[in-house]
Short mmCIF file of C-alpha atoms in Angstrom, two decimals:
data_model
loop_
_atom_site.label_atom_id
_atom_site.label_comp_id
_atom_site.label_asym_id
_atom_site.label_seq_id
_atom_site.Cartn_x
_atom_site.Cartn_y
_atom_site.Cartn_z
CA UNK A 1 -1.86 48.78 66.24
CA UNK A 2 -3.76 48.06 62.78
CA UNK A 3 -5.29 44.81 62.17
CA UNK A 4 -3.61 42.39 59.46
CA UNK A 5 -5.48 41.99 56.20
CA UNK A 6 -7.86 38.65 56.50
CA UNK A 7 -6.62 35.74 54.82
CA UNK A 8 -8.18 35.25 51.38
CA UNK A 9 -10.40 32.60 51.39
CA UNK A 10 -12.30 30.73 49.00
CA UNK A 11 -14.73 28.21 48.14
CA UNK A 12 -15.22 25.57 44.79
CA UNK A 13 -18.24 24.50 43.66
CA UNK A 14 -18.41 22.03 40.69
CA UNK A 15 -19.83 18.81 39.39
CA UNK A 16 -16.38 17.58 38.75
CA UNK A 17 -15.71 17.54 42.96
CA UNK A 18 -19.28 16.10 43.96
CA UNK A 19 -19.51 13.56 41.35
CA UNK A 20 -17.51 11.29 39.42
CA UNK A 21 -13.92 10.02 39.82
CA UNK A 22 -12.30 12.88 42.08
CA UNK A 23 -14.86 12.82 44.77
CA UNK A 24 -15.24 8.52 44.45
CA UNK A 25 -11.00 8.89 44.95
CA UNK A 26 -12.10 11.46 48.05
CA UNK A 27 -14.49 9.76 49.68
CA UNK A 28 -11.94 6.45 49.74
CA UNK A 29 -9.39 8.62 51.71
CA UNK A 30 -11.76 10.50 54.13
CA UNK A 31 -12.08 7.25 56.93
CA UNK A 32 -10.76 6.26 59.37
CA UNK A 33 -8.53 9.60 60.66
CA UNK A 34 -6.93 9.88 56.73
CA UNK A 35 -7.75 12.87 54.90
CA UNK A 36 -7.46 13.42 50.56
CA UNK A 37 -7.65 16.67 49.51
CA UNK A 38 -7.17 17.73 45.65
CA UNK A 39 -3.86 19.82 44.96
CA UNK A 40 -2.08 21.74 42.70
CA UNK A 41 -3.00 22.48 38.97
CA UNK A 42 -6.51 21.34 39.11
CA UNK A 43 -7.25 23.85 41.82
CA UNK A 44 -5.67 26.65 40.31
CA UNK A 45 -7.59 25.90 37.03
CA UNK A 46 -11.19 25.77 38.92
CA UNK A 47 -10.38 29.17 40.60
CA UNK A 48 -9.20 30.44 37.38
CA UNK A 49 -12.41 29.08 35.70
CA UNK A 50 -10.15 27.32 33.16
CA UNK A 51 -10.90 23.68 32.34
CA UNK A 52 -9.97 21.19 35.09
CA UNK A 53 -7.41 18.73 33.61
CA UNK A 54 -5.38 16.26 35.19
CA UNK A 55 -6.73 15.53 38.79
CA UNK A 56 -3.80 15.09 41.63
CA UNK A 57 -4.86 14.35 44.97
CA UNK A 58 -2.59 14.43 48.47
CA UNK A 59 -3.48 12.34 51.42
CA UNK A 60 -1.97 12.06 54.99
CA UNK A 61 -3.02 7.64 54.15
CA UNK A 62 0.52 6.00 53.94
CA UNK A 63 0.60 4.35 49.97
CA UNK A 64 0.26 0.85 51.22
CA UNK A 65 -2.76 2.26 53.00
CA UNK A 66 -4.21 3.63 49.81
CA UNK A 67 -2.99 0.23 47.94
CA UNK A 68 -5.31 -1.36 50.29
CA UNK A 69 -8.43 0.79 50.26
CA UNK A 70 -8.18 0.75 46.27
CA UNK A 71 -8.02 -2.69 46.40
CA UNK A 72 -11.11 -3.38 49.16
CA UNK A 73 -13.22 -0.68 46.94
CA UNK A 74 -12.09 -2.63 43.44
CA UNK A 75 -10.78 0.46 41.99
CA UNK A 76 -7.40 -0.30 39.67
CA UNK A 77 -4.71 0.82 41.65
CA UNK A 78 -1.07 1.27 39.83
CA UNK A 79 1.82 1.49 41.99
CA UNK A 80 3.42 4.22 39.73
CA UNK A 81 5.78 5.77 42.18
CA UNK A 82 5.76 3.64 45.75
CA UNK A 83 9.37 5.12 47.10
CA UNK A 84 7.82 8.64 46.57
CA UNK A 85 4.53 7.82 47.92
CA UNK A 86 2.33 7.80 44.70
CA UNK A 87 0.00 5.60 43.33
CA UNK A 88 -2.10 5.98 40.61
CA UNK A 89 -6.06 5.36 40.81
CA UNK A 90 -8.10 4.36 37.56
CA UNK A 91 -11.78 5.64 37.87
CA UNK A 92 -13.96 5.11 34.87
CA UNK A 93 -10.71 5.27 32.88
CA UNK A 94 -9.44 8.65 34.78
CA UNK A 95 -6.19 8.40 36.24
CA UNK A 96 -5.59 9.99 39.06
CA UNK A 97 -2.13 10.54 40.89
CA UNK A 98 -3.27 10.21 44.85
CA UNK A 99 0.26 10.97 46.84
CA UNK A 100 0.97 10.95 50.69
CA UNK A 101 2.08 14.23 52.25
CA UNK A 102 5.61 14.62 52.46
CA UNK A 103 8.32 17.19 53.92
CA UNK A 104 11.99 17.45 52.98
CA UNK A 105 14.51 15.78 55.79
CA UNK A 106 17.68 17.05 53.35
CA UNK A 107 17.34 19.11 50.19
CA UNK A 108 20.52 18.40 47.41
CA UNK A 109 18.85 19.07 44.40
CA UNK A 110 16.25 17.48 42.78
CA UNK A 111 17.46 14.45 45.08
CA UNK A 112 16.05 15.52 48.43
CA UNK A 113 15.96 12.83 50.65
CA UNK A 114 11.77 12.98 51.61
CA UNK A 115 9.92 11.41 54.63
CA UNK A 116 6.18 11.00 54.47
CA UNK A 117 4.01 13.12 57.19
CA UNK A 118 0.68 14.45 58.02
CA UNK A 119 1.51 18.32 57.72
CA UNK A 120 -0.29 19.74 55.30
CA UNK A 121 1.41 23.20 55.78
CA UNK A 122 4.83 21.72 55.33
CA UNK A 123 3.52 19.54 52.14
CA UNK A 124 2.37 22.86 50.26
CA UNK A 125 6.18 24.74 51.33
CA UNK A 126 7.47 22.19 49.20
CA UNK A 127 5.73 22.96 45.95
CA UNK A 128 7.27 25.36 43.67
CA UNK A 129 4.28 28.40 42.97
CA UNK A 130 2.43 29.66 45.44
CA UNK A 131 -0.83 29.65 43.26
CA UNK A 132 0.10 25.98 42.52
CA UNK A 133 -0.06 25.44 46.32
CA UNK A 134 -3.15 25.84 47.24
CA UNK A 135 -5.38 22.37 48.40
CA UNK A 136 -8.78 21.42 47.93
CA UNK A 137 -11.11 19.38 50.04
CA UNK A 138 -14.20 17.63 49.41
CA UNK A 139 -16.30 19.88 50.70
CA UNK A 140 -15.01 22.74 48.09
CA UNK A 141 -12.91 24.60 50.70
CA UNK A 142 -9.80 26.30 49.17
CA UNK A 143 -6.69 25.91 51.75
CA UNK A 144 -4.09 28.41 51.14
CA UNK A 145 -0.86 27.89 53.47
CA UNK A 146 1.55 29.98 50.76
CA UNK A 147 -0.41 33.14 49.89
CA UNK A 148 -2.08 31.89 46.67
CA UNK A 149 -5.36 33.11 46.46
CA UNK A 150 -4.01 36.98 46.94
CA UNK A 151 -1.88 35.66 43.91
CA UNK A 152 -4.14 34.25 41.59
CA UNK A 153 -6.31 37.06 42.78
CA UNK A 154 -3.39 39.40 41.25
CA UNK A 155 -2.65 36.83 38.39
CA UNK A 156 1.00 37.01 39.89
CA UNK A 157 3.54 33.98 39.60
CA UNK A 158 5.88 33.25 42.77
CA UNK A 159 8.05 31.38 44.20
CA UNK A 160 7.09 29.57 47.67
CA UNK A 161 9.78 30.80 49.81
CA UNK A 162 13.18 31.42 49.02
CA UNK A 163 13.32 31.56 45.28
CA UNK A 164 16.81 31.00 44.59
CA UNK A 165 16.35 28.15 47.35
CA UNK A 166 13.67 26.46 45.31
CA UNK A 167 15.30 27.05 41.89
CA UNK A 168 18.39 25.06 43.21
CA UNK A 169 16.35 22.30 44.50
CA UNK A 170 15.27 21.76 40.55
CA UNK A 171 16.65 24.19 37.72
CA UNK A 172 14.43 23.26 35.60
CA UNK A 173 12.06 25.53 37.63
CA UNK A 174 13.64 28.41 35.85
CA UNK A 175 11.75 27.47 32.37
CA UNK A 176 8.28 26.39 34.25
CA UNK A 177 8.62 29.91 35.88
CA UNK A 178 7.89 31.37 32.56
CA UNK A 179 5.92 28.80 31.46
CA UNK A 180 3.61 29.24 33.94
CA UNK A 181 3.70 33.02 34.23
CA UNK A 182 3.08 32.55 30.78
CA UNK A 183 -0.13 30.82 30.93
CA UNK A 184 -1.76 32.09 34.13
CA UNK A 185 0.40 35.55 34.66
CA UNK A 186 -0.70 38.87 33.88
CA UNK A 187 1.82 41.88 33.28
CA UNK A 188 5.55 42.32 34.24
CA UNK A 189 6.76 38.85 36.12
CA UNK A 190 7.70 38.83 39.14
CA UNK A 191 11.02 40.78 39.63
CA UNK A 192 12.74 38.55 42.56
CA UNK A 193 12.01 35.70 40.69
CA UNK A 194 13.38 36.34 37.74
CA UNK A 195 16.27 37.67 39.39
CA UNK A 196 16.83 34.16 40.84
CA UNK A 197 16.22 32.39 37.43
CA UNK A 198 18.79 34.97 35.87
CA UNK A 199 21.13 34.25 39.08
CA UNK A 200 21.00 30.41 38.58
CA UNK A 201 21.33 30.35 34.86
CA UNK A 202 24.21 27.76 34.63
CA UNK A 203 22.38 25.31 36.10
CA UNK A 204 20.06 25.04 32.92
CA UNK A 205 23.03 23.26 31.70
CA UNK A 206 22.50 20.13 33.95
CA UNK A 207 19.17 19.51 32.41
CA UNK A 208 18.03 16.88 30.20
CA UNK A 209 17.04 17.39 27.13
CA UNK A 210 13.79 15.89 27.22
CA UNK A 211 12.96 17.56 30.36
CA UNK A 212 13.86 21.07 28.51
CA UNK A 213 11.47 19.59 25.41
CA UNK A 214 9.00 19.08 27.46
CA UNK A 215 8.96 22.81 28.99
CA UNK A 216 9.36 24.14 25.85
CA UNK A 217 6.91 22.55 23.78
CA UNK A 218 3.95 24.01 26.83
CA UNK A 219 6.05 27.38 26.74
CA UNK A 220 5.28 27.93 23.32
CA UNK A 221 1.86 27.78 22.91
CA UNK A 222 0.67 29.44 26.03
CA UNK A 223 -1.13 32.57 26.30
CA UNK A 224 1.40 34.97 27.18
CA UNK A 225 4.36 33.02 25.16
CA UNK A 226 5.70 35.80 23.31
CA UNK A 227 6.28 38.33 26.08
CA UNK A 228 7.68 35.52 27.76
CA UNK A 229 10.14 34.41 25.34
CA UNK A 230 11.37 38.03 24.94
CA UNK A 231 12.20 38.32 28.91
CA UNK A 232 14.06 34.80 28.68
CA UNK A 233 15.91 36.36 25.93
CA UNK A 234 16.45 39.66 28.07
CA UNK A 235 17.87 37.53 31.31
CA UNK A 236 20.33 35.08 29.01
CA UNK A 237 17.94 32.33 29.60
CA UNK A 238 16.88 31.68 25.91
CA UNK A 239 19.84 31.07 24.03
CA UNK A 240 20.98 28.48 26.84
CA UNK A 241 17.96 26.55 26.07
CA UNK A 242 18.19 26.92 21.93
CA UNK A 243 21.38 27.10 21.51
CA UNK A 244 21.12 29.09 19.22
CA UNK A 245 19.49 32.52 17.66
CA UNK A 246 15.82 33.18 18.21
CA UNK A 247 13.47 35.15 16.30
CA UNK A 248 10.80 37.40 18.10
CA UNK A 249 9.23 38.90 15.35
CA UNK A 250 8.40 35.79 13.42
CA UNK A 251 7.27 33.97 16.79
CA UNK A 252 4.51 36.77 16.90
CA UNK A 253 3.58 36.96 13.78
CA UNK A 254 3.23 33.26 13.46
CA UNK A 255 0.55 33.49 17.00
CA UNK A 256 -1.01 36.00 14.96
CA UNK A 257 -1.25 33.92 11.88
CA UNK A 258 -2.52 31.13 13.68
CA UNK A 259 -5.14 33.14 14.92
CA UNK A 260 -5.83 34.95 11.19
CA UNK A 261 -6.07 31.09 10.19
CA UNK A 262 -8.22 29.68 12.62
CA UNK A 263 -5.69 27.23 13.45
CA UNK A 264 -5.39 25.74 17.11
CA UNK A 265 -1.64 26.68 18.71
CA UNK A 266 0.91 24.20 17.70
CA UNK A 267 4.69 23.80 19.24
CA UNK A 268 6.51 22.51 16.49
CA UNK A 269 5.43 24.97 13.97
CA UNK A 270 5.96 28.12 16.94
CA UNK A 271 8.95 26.38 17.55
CA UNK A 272 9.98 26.85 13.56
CA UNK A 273 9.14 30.87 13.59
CA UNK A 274 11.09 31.03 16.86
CA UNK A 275 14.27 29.45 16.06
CA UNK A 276 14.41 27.99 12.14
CA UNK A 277 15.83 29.81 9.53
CA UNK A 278 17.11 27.00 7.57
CA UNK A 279 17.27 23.09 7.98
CA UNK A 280 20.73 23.39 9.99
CA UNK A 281 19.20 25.42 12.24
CA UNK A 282 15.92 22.20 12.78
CA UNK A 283 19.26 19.90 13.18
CA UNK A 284 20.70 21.87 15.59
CA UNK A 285 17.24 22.22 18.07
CA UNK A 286 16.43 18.97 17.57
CA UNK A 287 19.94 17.47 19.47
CA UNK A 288 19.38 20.42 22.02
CA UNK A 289 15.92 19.10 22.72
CA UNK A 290 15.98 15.37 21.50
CA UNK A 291 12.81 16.10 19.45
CA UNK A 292 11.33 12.90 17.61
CA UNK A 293 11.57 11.83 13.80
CA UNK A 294 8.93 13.55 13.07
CA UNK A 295 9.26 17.04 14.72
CA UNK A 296 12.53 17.13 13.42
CA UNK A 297 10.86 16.56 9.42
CA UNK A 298 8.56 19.18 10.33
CA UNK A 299 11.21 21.72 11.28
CA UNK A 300 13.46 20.29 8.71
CA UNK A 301 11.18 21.22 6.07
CA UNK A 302 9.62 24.38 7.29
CA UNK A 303 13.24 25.44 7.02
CA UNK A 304 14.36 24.37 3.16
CA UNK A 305 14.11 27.20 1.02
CA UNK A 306 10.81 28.91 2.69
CA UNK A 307 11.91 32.50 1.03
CA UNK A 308 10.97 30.40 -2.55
CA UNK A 309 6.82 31.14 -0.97
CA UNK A 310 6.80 34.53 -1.35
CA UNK A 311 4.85 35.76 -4.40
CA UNK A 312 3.91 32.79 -5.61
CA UNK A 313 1.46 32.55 -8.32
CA UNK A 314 -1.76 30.06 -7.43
CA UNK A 315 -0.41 27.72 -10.55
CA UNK A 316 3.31 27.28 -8.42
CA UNK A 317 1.71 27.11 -5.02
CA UNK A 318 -0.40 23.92 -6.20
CA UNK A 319 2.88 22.31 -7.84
CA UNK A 320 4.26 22.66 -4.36
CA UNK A 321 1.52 21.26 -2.12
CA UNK A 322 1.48 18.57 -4.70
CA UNK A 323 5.27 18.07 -3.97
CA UNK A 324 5.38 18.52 -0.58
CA UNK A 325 1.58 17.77 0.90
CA UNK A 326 -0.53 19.90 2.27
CA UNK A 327 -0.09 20.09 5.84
CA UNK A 328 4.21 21.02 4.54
CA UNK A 329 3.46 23.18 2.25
CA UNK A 330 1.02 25.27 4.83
CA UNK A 331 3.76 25.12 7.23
CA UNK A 332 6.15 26.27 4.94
CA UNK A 333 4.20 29.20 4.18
CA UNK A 334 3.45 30.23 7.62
CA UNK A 335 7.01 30.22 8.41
CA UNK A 336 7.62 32.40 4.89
CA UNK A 337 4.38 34.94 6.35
CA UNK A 338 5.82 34.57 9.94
CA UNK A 339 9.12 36.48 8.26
CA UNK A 340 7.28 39.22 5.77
CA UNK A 341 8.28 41.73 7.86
CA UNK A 342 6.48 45.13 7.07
CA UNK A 343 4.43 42.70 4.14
CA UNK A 344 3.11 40.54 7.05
CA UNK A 345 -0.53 42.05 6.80
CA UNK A 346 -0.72 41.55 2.77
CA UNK A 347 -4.16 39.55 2.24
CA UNK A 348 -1.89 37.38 -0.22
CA UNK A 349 -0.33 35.50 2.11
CA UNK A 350 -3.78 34.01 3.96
CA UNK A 351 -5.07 33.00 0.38
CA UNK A 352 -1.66 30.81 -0.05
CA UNK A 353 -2.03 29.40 3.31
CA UNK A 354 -5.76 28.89 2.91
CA UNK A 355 -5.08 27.21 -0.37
CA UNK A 356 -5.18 23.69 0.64
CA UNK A 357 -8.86 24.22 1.96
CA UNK A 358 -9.89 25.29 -1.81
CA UNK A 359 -7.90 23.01 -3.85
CA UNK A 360 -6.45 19.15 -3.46
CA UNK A 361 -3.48 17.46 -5.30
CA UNK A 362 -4.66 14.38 -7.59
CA UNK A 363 -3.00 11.88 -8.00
CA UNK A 364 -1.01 11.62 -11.15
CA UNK A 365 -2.50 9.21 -13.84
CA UNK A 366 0.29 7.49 -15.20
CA UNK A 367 2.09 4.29 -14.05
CA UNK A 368 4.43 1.99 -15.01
CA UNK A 369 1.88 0.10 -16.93
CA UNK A 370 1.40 2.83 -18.93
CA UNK A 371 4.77 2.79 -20.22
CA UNK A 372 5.65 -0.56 -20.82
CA UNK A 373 2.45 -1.33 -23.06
CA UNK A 374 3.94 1.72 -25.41
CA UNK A 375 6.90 -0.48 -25.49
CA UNK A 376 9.42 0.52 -22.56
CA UNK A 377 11.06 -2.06 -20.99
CA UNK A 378 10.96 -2.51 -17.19
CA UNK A 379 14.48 -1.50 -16.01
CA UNK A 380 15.82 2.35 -14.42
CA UNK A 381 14.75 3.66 -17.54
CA UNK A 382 11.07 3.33 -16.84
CA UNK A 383 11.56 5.58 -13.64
CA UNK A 384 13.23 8.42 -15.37
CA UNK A 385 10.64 8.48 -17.95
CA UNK A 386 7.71 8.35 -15.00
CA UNK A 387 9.87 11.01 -13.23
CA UNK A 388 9.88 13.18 -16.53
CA UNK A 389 6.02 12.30 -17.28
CA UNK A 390 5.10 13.96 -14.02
CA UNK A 391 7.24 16.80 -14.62
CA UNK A 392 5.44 17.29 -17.45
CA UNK A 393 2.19 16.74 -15.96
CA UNK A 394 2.89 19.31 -13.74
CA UNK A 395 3.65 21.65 -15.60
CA UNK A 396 0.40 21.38 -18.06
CA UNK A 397 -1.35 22.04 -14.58
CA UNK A 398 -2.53 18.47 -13.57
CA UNK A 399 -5.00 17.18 -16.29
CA UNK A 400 -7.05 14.42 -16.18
CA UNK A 401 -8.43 13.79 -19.22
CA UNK A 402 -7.53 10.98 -21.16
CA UNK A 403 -6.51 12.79 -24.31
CA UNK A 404 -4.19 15.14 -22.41
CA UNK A 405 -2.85 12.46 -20.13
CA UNK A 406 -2.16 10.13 -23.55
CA UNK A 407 -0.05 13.16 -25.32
CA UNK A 408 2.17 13.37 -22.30
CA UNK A 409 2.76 10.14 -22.16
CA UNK A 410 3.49 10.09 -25.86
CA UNK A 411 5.34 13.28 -25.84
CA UNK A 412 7.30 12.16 -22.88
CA UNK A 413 8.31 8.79 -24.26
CA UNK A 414 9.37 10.40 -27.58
CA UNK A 415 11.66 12.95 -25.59
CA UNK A 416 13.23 10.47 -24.06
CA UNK A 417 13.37 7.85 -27.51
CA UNK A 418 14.99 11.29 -28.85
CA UNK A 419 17.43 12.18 -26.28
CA UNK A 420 19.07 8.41 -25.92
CA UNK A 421 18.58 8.18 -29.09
CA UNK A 422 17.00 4.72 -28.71
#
């Protein structure tokens, strides 16, 4: 008979787990027959060597049992989540989410009915990845109940058990599935799992739309986004999620402009090349995702009109940022590169974008004042002829000097004397 392949097993050393608010929140659950051990993302991150983020921390210790020790040590304790066994330590100003093992009794969506236990094995066959399963304890021994080391090993994304099983219990599972194979996974995802995803589709449907805004504005920006994206498209997933058509190309090329531009990965503006091709198309994502105010400006306007970027001269690109600001008129013209097509690599379309870094709008030198002491009287004329000044002004390519700034105003008021023939 051959032997079994050993269990992978692994060990994490860092100052984050000996010092400092995760081992403090450790060493307040390891007394008294209780045990804390760190879980899920933080773990996968340290054996990744990716930066530890958000700490979450199991514990067999009951949550008025942890209420109690928090208290006795004078640590702030936050009963964020009591019925599901989760309170929420404050250590130096760290929050950390300490929760008491539990194990399904009755699964019906995401409304299983839960009862707390001390089975650590049946606490990580609840989780939803198998490299997001994996626990920690203090003394930096990796426990692996699911087969997540051999997967982050692999850089593969799965399901803990029954796929299908676990995508019913939450459907929104089906977007952090390529979410997370997106940021952690390497190569082709995993085939049974998308299967499932694919399978289940029609429950995306169910989902709120914050929920969905929330996947999608981490989907975007990780790693592996693109190739992503295009598989979500390839199963029917996409479109339920969008509502609407999606552009590959331009989701690419804006990653790749991003990078060109030294710019750090932003949703909204991914979120534009992916989906935006004019401002209906912002309305329509923002209802499907109930993005805020000011997303939905920021899509809005990377929308309007962005073919108007192409060839512009340096003298029309300043009029715009002037018009629209700077940080709208770069997104504007990332969208407008994101589209070139075959002209994406043209070296003219980083010196518009870099623009703003070179050159600043001033603000334009005539007010109200100005006008009424050449003898305009207040009243909805004065605001045409400000509106027509700065047209003006514009146009003679922002000068400051007094002279220049004088004729316009001159000029200006005569046109308008001369027109309503006043």
């Amino acid at each position: 008979m051959s032997e079994r392949p050993a269990t992978p097993t692994a060990t994490i050393i860092g100052a984050w787990l000996t010092s400092g608010p995760a081992a403090r929140v450790l060493a307040l659950l390891n007394a008294d027959g209780e045990e804390g051990r760190i879980v899920g993302g933080a773990v996968r991150n340290a054996l990744l060597n990716l930066p530890v983020g958000e700490i979450d921390v199991a514990t067999t210790a009951l949550p008025e049992e942890v209420v109690r020790r928090a208290r006795a040590a004078r640590i702030k304790c936050v009963p964020t989540g009591l019925e599901h066994g989760t309170v929420t330590l404050v250590i130096e100003g760290t929050p950390i989410e300490v929760t008491t093992l539990r194990e399904d009794v009755e699964t019906y969506g995401r409304k299983a009915k839960v009862a707390f236990g001390r089975d650590w094995v049946r606490d990580a066959e609840r989780r939803d990845f198998t490299i997001n399963g994996l626990s920690l304890s203090a003394d930096g021994k990796v426990h692996d109940h699911v087969g997540g080391l051999a997967d982050i090993e692999a850089r593969r994304v799965r399901f803990i058990g029954d796929p299908a099983r676990r995508i019913a219990e939450d459907f929104l599972r089906i977007l952090r599935f390529f979410r997370i194979h997106a940021a952690y996974g390497q190569g082709e995802p995993d085939r049974a799992a998308v299967e499932a995803c694919i399978a289940a589709r029609d429950g995306l449907a169910s989902l709120s739309a914050e929920r969905l805004r929330m996947e999608m504005l981490k989907l975007v920006v990780a790693k592996g986004a693109a190739d992503a994206l295009v598989a979500m498209e390839d199963g029917g997933l996409l479109g339920r999620i969008t509502a609407g058509v999606s552009y590959h190309g331009p989701f690419a090329n804006m990653v790749e402009a991003e990078r060109m531009l030294g710019f750090a990965a932003d949703p909204i503006r991914r979120l534009g090349a992916l989906t935006v091709a004019t401002p209906e198309d912002a309305k329509r994502l923002s209802v499907r995702l109930r993005l805020s105010n000011a997303e939905t400006k920021r899509l809005d306007s990377m929308g309007h009109r962005w073919w108007r970027m192409r060839e512009m001269s340096d003298e029309v690109a300043r009029r715009r940022i002037y018009r629209l600001g700077a940080d709208r008129y770069t997104e504007r013209v990332m969208l407008a590169w994101a589209r070139a097509g075959q002209d994406f690599s043209a070296a003219r379309w980083r010196d518009l974008a870099m623009l703003t870094r070179r050159w600043s709008a001033p603000v334009f030198p005539l007010k109200a004042a100005d006008f009424i002491a050449r003898g305009l009287k207040e009243g909805p004329a004065l605001g045409h002829v400000l509106t027509l000044a700065e047209d003006a002004w514009l146009a003679a390519n922002f000068p400051l000097d007094a002279e220049s700034v004088a004729a316009i105003a001159e000029q200006t008021l005569e046109r308008f004397r001369h027109d309503h023939r006043l």
